[in-house]
Short mmCIF file of N, CA, C and O in Angstrom, two decimals:
data_model
loop_
_atom_site.label_atom_id
_atom_site.label_comp_id
_atom_site.label_asym_id
_atom_site.label_seq_id
_atom_site.Cartn_x
_atom_site.Cartn_y
_atom_site.Cartn_z
N MET A 1 3.90 29.45 63.36
CA MET A 1 4.66 28.87 62.45
C MET A 1 6.09 30.11 62.30
O MET A 1 5.52 31.03 61.85
N ASN A 2 7.60 29.45 62.00
CA ASN A 2 8.58 30.67 61.41
C ASN A 2 8.31 31.21 60.28
O ASN A 2 8.25 29.91 59.63
N THR A 3 8.22 31.69 59.81
CA THR A 3 8.61 32.47 58.76
C THR A 3 10.07 31.81 57.96
O THR A 3 11.08 31.97 58.60
N ILE A 4 9.85 31.66 57.13
CA ILE A 4 10.71 30.28 56.19
C ILE A 4 11.40 31.59 55.13
O ILE A 4 10.34 32.28 54.21
N SER A 5 12.85 31.59 54.99
CA SER A 5 13.31 32.50 54.03
C SER A 5 13.32 32.22 53.17
O SER A 5 13.42 30.91 53.21
N GLN A 6 13.50 32.38 51.70
CA GLN A 6 13.60 32.45 50.83
C GLN A 6 14.53 31.22 50.29
O GLN A 6 14.66 29.87 49.25
N LYS A 7 16.20 31.28 50.60
CA LYS A 7 16.55 30.11 50.38
C LYS A 7 16.76 29.20 51.30
O LYS A 7 16.83 28.32 50.63
N GLU A 8 15.73 28.90 52.24
CA GLU A 8 15.78 27.37 52.55
C GLU A 8 14.60 27.02 52.02
O GLU A 8 14.90 26.10 51.98
N SER A 9 13.93 27.90 51.81
CA SER A 9 13.04 26.94 51.40
C SER A 9 13.13 26.38 49.28
O SER A 9 12.72 25.40 49.09
N VAL A 10 14.18 26.91 48.86
CA VAL A 10 14.75 26.48 47.50
C VAL A 10 15.51 25.23 48.00
O VAL A 10 15.23 23.79 47.17
N ASN A 11 16.35 25.40 49.35
CA ASN A 11 16.57 24.00 49.65
C ASN A 11 15.75 23.04 49.87
O ASN A 11 16.06 21.91 49.62
N TYR A 12 14.79 23.53 50.15
CA TYR A 12 13.70 22.04 50.74
C TYR A 12 13.14 21.70 49.32
O TYR A 12 12.58 20.43 49.12
N ASP A 13 12.99 22.94 48.35
CA ASP A 13 12.66 22.56 47.08
C ASP A 13 13.34 21.23 46.17
O ASP A 13 13.89 20.38 45.98
N ALA A 14 14.82 21.63 46.22
CA ALA A 14 16.45 20.93 45.38
C ALA A 14 16.26 19.65 46.58
O ALA A 14 16.40 18.45 46.13
N LEU A 15 16.73 19.06 47.81
CA LEU A 15 16.25 18.25 48.40
C LEU A 15 14.80 16.65 47.93
O LEU A 15 15.02 16.00 47.52
N PHE A 16 13.63 18.02 47.86
CA PHE A 16 12.45 17.59 47.57
C PHE A 16 13.16 16.57 46.24
O PHE A 16 12.44 15.29 45.79
N ARG A 17 13.10 17.30 45.36
CA ARG A 17 13.15 17.13 43.60
C ARG A 17 14.63 15.87 43.67
O ARG A 17 14.34 14.99 42.87
N GLU A 18 15.39 15.83 44.27
CA GLU A 18 16.54 14.82 44.82
C GLU A 18 16.08 14.05 44.57
O GLU A 18 15.76 12.72 44.31
N TYR A 19 15.22 13.74 45.73
CA TYR A 19 14.11 12.40 46.54
C TYR A 19 14.15 12.19 45.46
O TYR A 19 13.40 10.39 45.53
N LEU A 20 12.43 12.78 44.24
CA LEU A 20 12.08 12.30 43.11
C LEU A 20 12.78 11.54 42.37
O LEU A 20 12.29 10.70 41.92
N LEU A 21 13.85 11.97 42.47
CA LEU A 21 15.35 11.78 41.29
C LEU A 21 15.38 9.70 42.12
O LEU A 21 15.74 9.58 40.70
N VAL A 22 16.20 10.13 42.83
CA VAL A 22 15.72 8.59 43.89
C VAL A 22 15.11 7.43 43.54
O VAL A 22 15.30 6.65 42.74
N CYS A 23 13.82 8.18 43.59
CA CYS A 23 12.52 7.10 43.30
C CYS A 23 12.55 6.93 42.40
O CYS A 23 11.95 5.72 41.66
N ASN A 24 12.76 7.79 41.01
CA ASN A 24 12.51 7.05 39.73
C ASN A 24 13.55 6.66 39.16
O ASN A 24 13.35 5.84 38.47
N GLU A 25 15.00 6.71 39.43
CA GLU A 25 15.54 5.89 39.16
C GLU A 25 15.50 4.64 39.74
O GLU A 25 16.07 3.39 38.91
N ALA A 26 14.96 4.64 40.95
CA ALA A 26 14.84 2.89 41.57
C ALA A 26 13.83 2.37 41.36
O ALA A 26 14.19 0.96 40.96
N LEU A 27 12.52 3.20 40.60
CA LEU A 27 12.02 2.44 39.73
C LEU A 27 12.00 1.99 38.69
O LEU A 27 11.95 0.61 38.33
N GLU A 28 13.29 2.27 37.89
CA GLU A 28 13.13 2.14 36.45
C GLU A 28 14.10 0.99 36.71
O GLU A 28 14.54 -0.21 36.34
N ALA A 29 15.45 1.25 37.77
CA ALA A 29 16.30 0.23 37.84
C ALA A 29 15.44 -1.12 38.37
O ALA A 29 16.31 -2.03 37.92
N ASN A 30 14.47 -1.17 39.15
CA ASN A 30 13.52 -3.02 39.40
C ASN A 30 12.69 -3.07 38.70
O ASN A 30 11.94 -3.21 38.88
N LYS A 31 12.43 -1.92 37.27
CA LYS A 31 11.15 -2.03 36.42
C LYS A 31 10.91 -3.55 36.34
O LYS A 31 9.88 -3.83 36.35
N ASP A 32 11.13 -4.42 36.21
CA ASP A 32 10.96 -5.71 35.90
C ASP A 32 10.72 -6.68 37.02
O ASP A 32 10.63 -8.07 37.23
N CYS A 33 10.99 -6.21 38.39
CA CYS A 33 10.95 -7.01 39.99
C CYS A 33 9.69 -6.50 40.39
O CYS A 33 9.08 -5.24 40.57
N PHE A 34 9.22 -7.68 41.35
CA PHE A 34 7.42 -7.73 41.70
C PHE A 34 8.03 -6.58 43.42
O PHE A 34 9.16 -7.30 43.64
N PRO A 35 7.53 -5.68 43.92
CA PRO A 35 6.57 -5.32 43.73
C PRO A 35 6.67 -3.57 42.64
O PRO A 35 5.69 -3.13 42.15
N TYR A 36 7.69 -3.69 42.70
CA TYR A 36 7.83 -2.20 41.88
C TYR A 36 7.92 -2.69 40.10
O TYR A 36 7.02 -1.19 39.31
N ASN A 37 7.03 -3.29 39.58
CA ASN A 37 6.74 -3.80 38.30
C ASN A 37 4.89 -3.01 38.11
O ASN A 37 5.12 -2.52 37.16
N ARG A 38 4.95 -2.77 39.83
CA ARG A 38 3.25 -2.16 39.58
C ARG A 38 3.28 -0.91 40.24
O ARG A 38 2.40 -0.46 40.38
N ILE A 39 4.16 -0.88 40.88
CA ILE A 39 3.97 0.70 41.43
C ILE A 39 3.71 1.83 40.74
O ILE A 39 3.17 2.78 41.12
N LEU A 40 4.70 1.82 39.88
CA LEU A 40 4.39 3.26 38.83
C LEU A 40 2.90 2.94 38.33
O LEU A 40 2.49 3.99 37.96
N VAL A 41 2.05 1.78 38.30
CA VAL A 41 0.57 1.41 37.51
C VAL A 41 -0.19 2.51 38.73
O VAL A 41 -0.78 3.56 38.45
N GLU A 42 0.59 2.00 39.92
CA GLU A 42 -0.65 2.31 40.72
C GLU A 42 -0.38 3.98 41.29
O GLU A 42 -1.02 4.55 41.68
N ILE A 43 1.30 3.86 41.14
CA ILE A 43 1.18 5.74 41.32
C ILE A 43 1.20 6.47 39.89
O ILE A 43 -0.39 7.52 40.96
N GLU A 44 0.71 6.09 38.97
CA GLU A 44 -0.39 6.78 38.26
C GLU A 44 -1.51 6.83 38.27
O GLU A 44 -2.29 7.52 38.01
N ASP A 45 -2.20 5.74 38.64
CA ASP A 45 -3.68 5.89 38.39
C ASP A 45 -4.26 6.64 40.29
O ASP A 45 -4.91 7.37 39.74
N MET A 46 -3.38 6.47 41.20
CA MET A 46 -3.61 7.53 42.13
C MET A 46 -3.49 9.34 41.80
O MET A 46 -4.21 9.78 42.60
N LEU A 47 -2.71 9.23 41.33
CA LEU A 47 -2.70 11.17 40.63
C LEU A 47 -3.17 11.15 39.59
O LEU A 47 -3.65 12.15 39.73
N LYS A 48 -4.02 10.64 39.16
CA LYS A 48 -4.69 10.55 38.20
C LYS A 48 -6.33 11.14 38.79
O LYS A 48 -7.07 11.69 38.70
N SER A 49 -6.44 10.48 40.05
CA SER A 49 -7.54 10.27 40.49
C SER A 49 -7.89 11.33 42.04
O SER A 49 -8.76 11.93 42.09
N HIS A 50 -6.85 11.55 42.60
CA HIS A 50 -6.28 12.76 43.17
C HIS A 50 -4.87 13.14 43.54
O HIS A 50 -4.26 12.67 43.24
N VAL A 51 -5.52 14.74 44.36
CA VAL A 51 -4.10 15.12 44.61
C VAL A 51 -3.13 15.04 45.64
O VAL A 51 -3.98 13.91 46.39
N VAL A 52 -1.67 14.18 45.44
CA VAL A 52 -0.62 14.05 46.89
C VAL A 52 0.01 15.45 47.52
O VAL A 52 0.62 14.91 46.30
N GLN A 53 -0.62 15.91 48.69
CA GLN A 53 -0.48 17.28 48.55
C GLN A 53 1.13 16.29 49.72
O GLN A 53 0.88 15.16 50.75
N VAL A 54 2.84 16.32 49.95
CA VAL A 54 3.93 16.20 50.74
C VAL A 54 3.57 17.26 51.24
O VAL A 54 4.01 18.76 50.87
N ALA A 55 3.99 17.07 52.34
CA ALA A 55 4.31 18.38 53.59
C ALA A 55 5.91 17.73 53.95
O ALA A 55 5.86 16.31 54.70
N ILE A 56 7.18 18.89 54.24
CA ILE A 56 8.18 18.28 54.60
C ILE A 56 8.31 19.14 55.95
O ILE A 56 8.37 19.91 55.91
N TYR A 57 8.56 18.23 57.09
CA TYR A 57 8.35 18.79 57.86
C TYR A 57 10.27 18.77 59.17
O TYR A 57 10.63 17.48 58.31
N ASP A 58 10.36 19.47 59.68
CA ASP A 58 11.70 19.11 60.08
C ASP A 58 11.27 18.50 61.88
O ASP A 58 11.88 17.61 62.33
N LYS A 59 10.57 19.25 62.25
CA LYS A 59 10.59 18.63 64.31
C LYS A 59 9.37 18.23 64.22
O LYS A 59 8.57 17.53 65.00
N ASN A 60 8.11 18.96 63.84
CA ASN A 60 6.76 19.21 63.92
C ASN A 60 5.65 18.70 62.95
O ASN A 60 6.06 19.48 62.27
N GLU A 61 5.35 17.41 63.04
CA GLU A 61 4.56 17.24 61.49
C GLU A 61 3.53 17.83 61.17
O GLU A 61 3.11 18.45 60.19
N ASN A 62 2.85 19.02 62.38
CA ASN A 62 2.13 19.67 61.89
C ASN A 62 2.44 21.07 62.02
O ASN A 62 1.16 21.92 61.66
N HIS A 63 3.78 21.07 61.04
CA HIS A 63 3.81 22.41 60.96
C HIS A 63 5.20 22.22 59.63
O HIS A 63 6.03 22.43 60.33
N PRO A 64 5.20 21.58 58.65
CA PRO A 64 5.42 21.50 57.27
C PRO A 64 6.68 23.00 57.65
O PRO A 64 5.89 23.92 57.35
N GLU A 65 7.72 22.88 56.97
CA GLU A 65 8.41 23.70 56.38
C GLU A 65 8.32 24.19 55.31
O GLU A 65 8.11 25.39 54.37
N ALA A 66 7.45 22.91 54.41
CA ALA A 66 7.53 22.92 52.56
C ALA A 66 6.23 22.32 52.28
O ALA A 66 6.11 20.55 52.84
N LEU A 67 5.50 22.58 50.99
CA LEU A 67 4.55 21.81 50.69
C LEU A 67 4.51 22.14 48.72
O LEU A 67 4.85 23.00 48.51
N TYR A 68 4.35 20.71 48.83
CA TYR A 68 4.28 20.16 47.17
C TYR A 68 3.03 19.39 46.65
O TYR A 68 2.57 18.50 47.62
N ASP A 69 3.18 19.55 45.64
CA ASP A 69 2.35 18.44 44.95
C ASP A 69 2.81 17.40 44.34
O ASP A 69 3.62 18.14 43.73
N LEU A 70 2.41 16.14 44.46
CA LEU A 70 3.15 14.90 43.46
C LEU A 70 2.34 15.00 42.20
O LEU A 70 1.44 15.26 41.93
N ILE A 71 3.33 14.94 41.19
CA ILE A 71 2.51 15.27 39.63
C ILE A 71 3.66 13.99 39.20
O ILE A 71 4.51 13.35 39.36
N ILE A 72 3.00 12.83 38.25
CA ILE A 72 3.36 11.97 37.24
C ILE A 72 3.58 12.33 35.89
O ILE A 72 2.34 13.20 35.37
N HIS A 73 4.77 12.74 35.15
CA HIS A 73 4.90 13.11 33.65
C HIS A 73 6.09 12.50 32.64
O HIS A 73 6.71 12.09 33.39
N ASP A 74 5.40 11.47 31.74
CA ASP A 74 5.87 10.78 31.19
C ASP A 74 6.85 9.39 32.09
O ASP A 74 7.75 8.97 31.87
N GLN A 75 5.59 8.90 32.99
CA GLN A 75 6.16 8.09 33.48
C GLN A 75 7.27 8.18 34.88
O GLN A 75 7.69 7.40 35.21
N ARG A 76 7.64 10.02 35.33
CA ARG A 76 8.87 9.95 36.31
C ARG A 76 8.10 11.20 37.39
O ARG A 76 6.57 11.99 36.78
N LEU A 77 8.07 10.49 38.42
CA LEU A 77 7.69 11.67 39.42
C LEU A 77 7.86 12.93 39.10
O LEU A 77 9.45 12.93 39.00
N GLY A 78 7.56 13.68 39.60
CA GLY A 78 7.31 14.93 39.87
C GLY A 78 6.75 15.86 40.74
O GLY A 78 6.40 15.31 41.78
N VAL A 79 7.10 17.06 40.57
CA VAL A 79 6.39 18.39 41.75
C VAL A 79 6.13 19.23 41.29
O VAL A 79 6.40 19.78 40.64
N LYS A 80 4.40 19.77 42.30
CA LYS A 80 5.31 21.26 41.86
C LYS A 80 4.38 22.28 42.92
O LYS A 80 4.10 21.29 43.90
N PRO A 81 4.10 23.23 42.81
CA PRO A 81 3.51 23.66 44.11
C PRO A 81 2.33 23.61 45.01
O PRO A 81 1.61 23.45 43.49
N PRO A 82 2.03 23.78 45.50
CA PRO A 82 0.44 23.32 45.84
C PRO A 82 -0.47 24.02 45.65
O PRO A 82 -0.52 24.68 44.95
N HIS A 83 -1.61 23.32 44.98
CA HIS A 83 -2.96 23.72 44.44
C HIS A 83 -3.69 23.92 45.32
O HIS A 83 -4.68 25.22 45.06
N LYS A 84 -3.66 23.62 46.60
CA LYS A 84 -4.84 24.14 47.24
C LYS A 84 -3.62 24.87 48.40
O LYS A 84 -2.96 24.34 49.12
N LYS A 85 -4.67 26.38 49.09
CA LYS A 85 -4.42 26.85 50.33
C LYS A 85 -5.78 26.82 50.89
O LYS A 85 -6.73 27.57 50.54
N PRO A 86 -5.44 27.00 52.31
CA PRO A 86 -4.87 26.31 52.94
C PRO A 86 -4.71 24.83 52.73
O PRO A 86 -5.16 23.72 51.57
N PRO A 87 -3.14 23.64 53.34
CA PRO A 87 -3.11 22.38 53.00
C PRO A 87 -4.46 21.85 53.14
O PRO A 87 -4.69 21.92 53.68
N VAL A 88 -4.50 20.40 52.52
CA VAL A 88 -5.42 19.39 52.69
C VAL A 88 -4.44 18.73 54.19
O VAL A 88 -3.85 19.08 54.89
N LYS A 89 -6.01 18.38 54.20
CA LYS A 89 -6.05 17.73 56.15
C LYS A 89 -5.24 16.62 56.13
O LYS A 89 -4.61 16.69 57.17
N CYS A 90 -4.89 16.17 55.33
CA CYS A 90 -4.38 14.39 55.83
C CYS A 90 -2.80 14.57 54.36
O CYS A 90 -3.29 13.69 53.45
N PRO A 91 -2.04 15.49 54.38
CA PRO A 91 -0.81 15.34 53.14
C PRO A 91 -0.14 14.22 53.82
O PRO A 91 -0.30 14.06 54.83
N TRP A 92 0.99 13.96 53.06
CA TRP A 92 1.83 12.76 52.90
C TRP A 92 2.97 13.48 54.11
O TRP A 92 3.12 14.54 53.52
N ARG A 93 3.22 13.41 55.20
CA ARG A 93 4.38 13.88 55.86
C ARG A 93 5.67 13.08 55.82
O ARG A 93 5.55 11.78 56.12
N ILE A 94 6.80 14.11 55.67
CA ILE A 94 7.79 13.16 55.43
C ILE A 94 9.35 14.51 56.23
O ILE A 94 8.74 15.24 55.85
N THR A 95 9.72 13.42 56.65
CA THR A 95 10.82 14.77 57.15
C THR A 95 11.90 14.98 56.35
O THR A 95 12.54 13.77 55.55
N ARG A 96 12.43 15.72 57.09
CA ARG A 96 13.62 16.03 56.17
C ARG A 96 15.03 15.62 56.01
O ARG A 96 15.58 15.62 55.26
N HIS A 97 14.84 15.25 57.12
CA HIS A 97 16.22 14.47 57.86
C HIS A 97 16.21 13.14 56.90
O HIS A 97 17.09 12.65 56.46
N PHE A 98 14.70 12.19 56.74
CA PHE A 98 14.62 10.95 55.98
C PHE A 98 15.40 11.55 54.52
O PHE A 98 16.15 10.68 53.66
N LEU A 99 14.59 13.05 54.01
CA LEU A 99 15.43 13.03 52.55
C LEU A 99 16.73 13.51 52.15
O LEU A 99 17.22 13.60 51.59
N GLU A 100 17.35 14.05 53.58
CA GLU A 100 18.87 13.92 53.28
C GLU A 100 19.19 12.84 53.92
O GLU A 100 20.55 12.85 52.97
N GLU A 101 19.37 12.20 54.04
CA GLU A 101 19.56 10.55 54.31
C GLU A 101 19.58 9.90 52.56
O GLU A 101 20.74 9.46 52.21
N VAL A 102 18.10 10.06 51.80
CA VAL A 102 18.31 9.88 50.58
C VAL A 102 19.62 10.78 49.56
O VAL A 102 19.95 9.75 48.63
N ALA A 103 19.41 11.74 49.79
CA ALA A 103 20.29 12.26 48.68
C ALA A 103 22.08 12.20 49.43
O ALA A 103 22.40 12.23 48.38
N GLN A 104 21.93 11.51 50.87
CA GLN A 104 23.92 11.29 51.02
C GLN A 104 23.91 10.22 50.37
O GLN A 104 25.36 9.60 50.25
N ASP A 105 23.09 9.02 50.31
CA ASP A 105 23.53 8.04 49.55
C ASP A 105 22.35 6.83 49.00
O ASP A 105 21.74 6.38 49.28
N PRO A 106 21.80 8.20 47.72
CA PRO A 106 21.40 7.29 46.42
C PRO A 106 20.99 6.02 46.30
O PRO A 106 20.22 5.26 46.06
N GLN A 107 22.13 5.20 46.22
CA GLN A 107 22.72 4.49 45.77
C GLN A 107 22.01 2.95 46.55
O GLN A 107 21.46 2.27 45.83
N ALA A 108 22.16 3.86 47.92
CA ALA A 108 21.45 2.54 48.63
C ALA A 108 20.16 2.46 48.18
O ALA A 108 19.12 1.21 48.41
N TYR A 109 19.19 3.46 47.95
CA TYR A 109 18.05 3.75 48.08
C TYR A 109 17.62 3.00 46.53
O TYR A 109 16.71 2.49 46.55
N ILE A 110 18.45 2.88 45.40
CA ILE A 110 18.40 2.60 44.25
C ILE A 110 18.25 0.96 44.37
O ILE A 110 17.47 0.10 43.67
N ASN A 111 19.20 0.27 44.93
CA ASN A 111 19.62 -0.91 45.25
C ASN A 111 18.38 -1.57 45.91
O ASN A 111 17.67 -2.83 46.32
N ASN A 112 17.68 -0.70 47.03
CA ASN A 112 16.49 -1.34 48.21
C ASN A 112 15.85 -0.42 47.62
O ASN A 112 15.39 -0.01 48.77
N PRO A 113 15.08 0.02 47.14
CA PRO A 113 14.06 0.64 47.00
C PRO A 113 12.67 0.42 47.92
O PRO A 113 11.61 1.80 48.34
N ALA A 114 12.47 -0.65 48.64
CA ALA A 114 11.81 -0.12 49.76
C ALA A 114 12.09 0.36 50.97
O ALA A 114 10.87 0.60 51.47
N GLN A 115 13.04 1.08 51.28
CA GLN A 115 13.44 1.85 52.00
C GLN A 115 12.79 3.36 52.01
O GLN A 115 13.27 4.34 52.61
N LEU A 116 12.35 3.32 50.63
CA LEU A 116 11.97 5.07 49.73
C LEU A 116 10.30 5.49 50.39
O LEU A 116 10.38 6.36 49.80
N LYS A 117 9.98 4.68 51.60
CA LYS A 117 9.19 5.34 52.04
C LYS A 117 7.86 5.06 50.98
O LYS A 117 7.45 6.22 50.24
N TRP A 118 7.40 4.22 50.78
CA TRP A 118 5.99 4.08 49.43
C TRP A 118 4.56 4.05 50.38
O TRP A 118 3.51 3.88 49.41
N GLU A 119 4.47 4.21 51.59
CA GLU A 119 2.92 4.14 52.31
C GLU A 119 2.15 4.94 51.77
O GLU A 119 1.33 4.52 51.95
N TRP A 120 2.50 5.89 51.26
CA TRP A 120 1.32 6.82 50.71
C TRP A 120 0.39 6.36 49.67
O TRP A 120 -0.60 6.91 49.47
N LEU A 121 1.32 5.52 48.97
CA LEU A 121 0.68 4.86 47.75
C LEU A 121 -0.48 3.97 48.67
O LEU A 121 -1.57 3.47 48.09
N ASN A 122 -0.49 3.82 49.56
CA ASN A 122 -1.55 2.81 50.55
C ASN A 122 -2.71 3.28 51.25
O ASN A 122 -3.61 3.03 52.09
N SER A 123 -2.87 4.86 51.26
CA SER A 123 -3.49 5.56 52.08
C SER A 123 -4.41 5.93 51.17
O SER A 123 -3.98 7.50 50.72
N CYS A 124 -6.08 5.94 51.55
CA CYS A 124 -6.67 6.72 50.93
C CYS A 124 -7.37 7.99 50.80
O CYS A 124 -7.77 9.01 50.27
N ALA A 125 -6.82 8.46 52.38
CA ALA A 125 -7.28 9.57 53.26
C ALA A 125 -5.65 10.53 52.46
O ALA A 125 -6.17 11.95 53.03
N ILE A 126 -4.71 10.38 52.33
CA ILE A 126 -3.44 11.14 51.62
C ILE A 126 -4.15 12.26 51.06
O ILE A 126 -4.67 11.44 49.52
N GLY A 127 -3.86 13.12 50.94
CA GLY A 127 -4.56 14.25 49.90
C GLY A 127 -5.22 14.46 50.24
O GLY A 127 -5.84 16.00 48.94
N VAL A 128 -6.57 14.26 51.07
CA VAL A 128 -8.07 15.06 51.30
C VAL A 128 -8.32 15.89 52.02
O VAL A 128 -6.94 16.62 53.07
#
């Protein structure tokens, strides 16, 4: 695995935080619509019971460029450095390319939150 420079690491951090901002705005904008009115409750329940680690990768999902733990604070998704080293066996894997797409056109994802990849909510293996 290649060593990541501090500048690149910060870019991943900013990119993932931007993605979470869009997720939070999408949940807020659609809080009265099914199923999004339930998704926040599901997120809170999941993150209370176990950690969801996120692995951001460019080309090889088995060699992430950045790792984070999802958190929930004041009903908003957030991020912190991972608490487990080495990484968990089943992180939520997401591509840098997808995060960049969301950051380039956030309103499209706020208007259609189904595109934001909520599959990690349905996997009991994520974070193990």
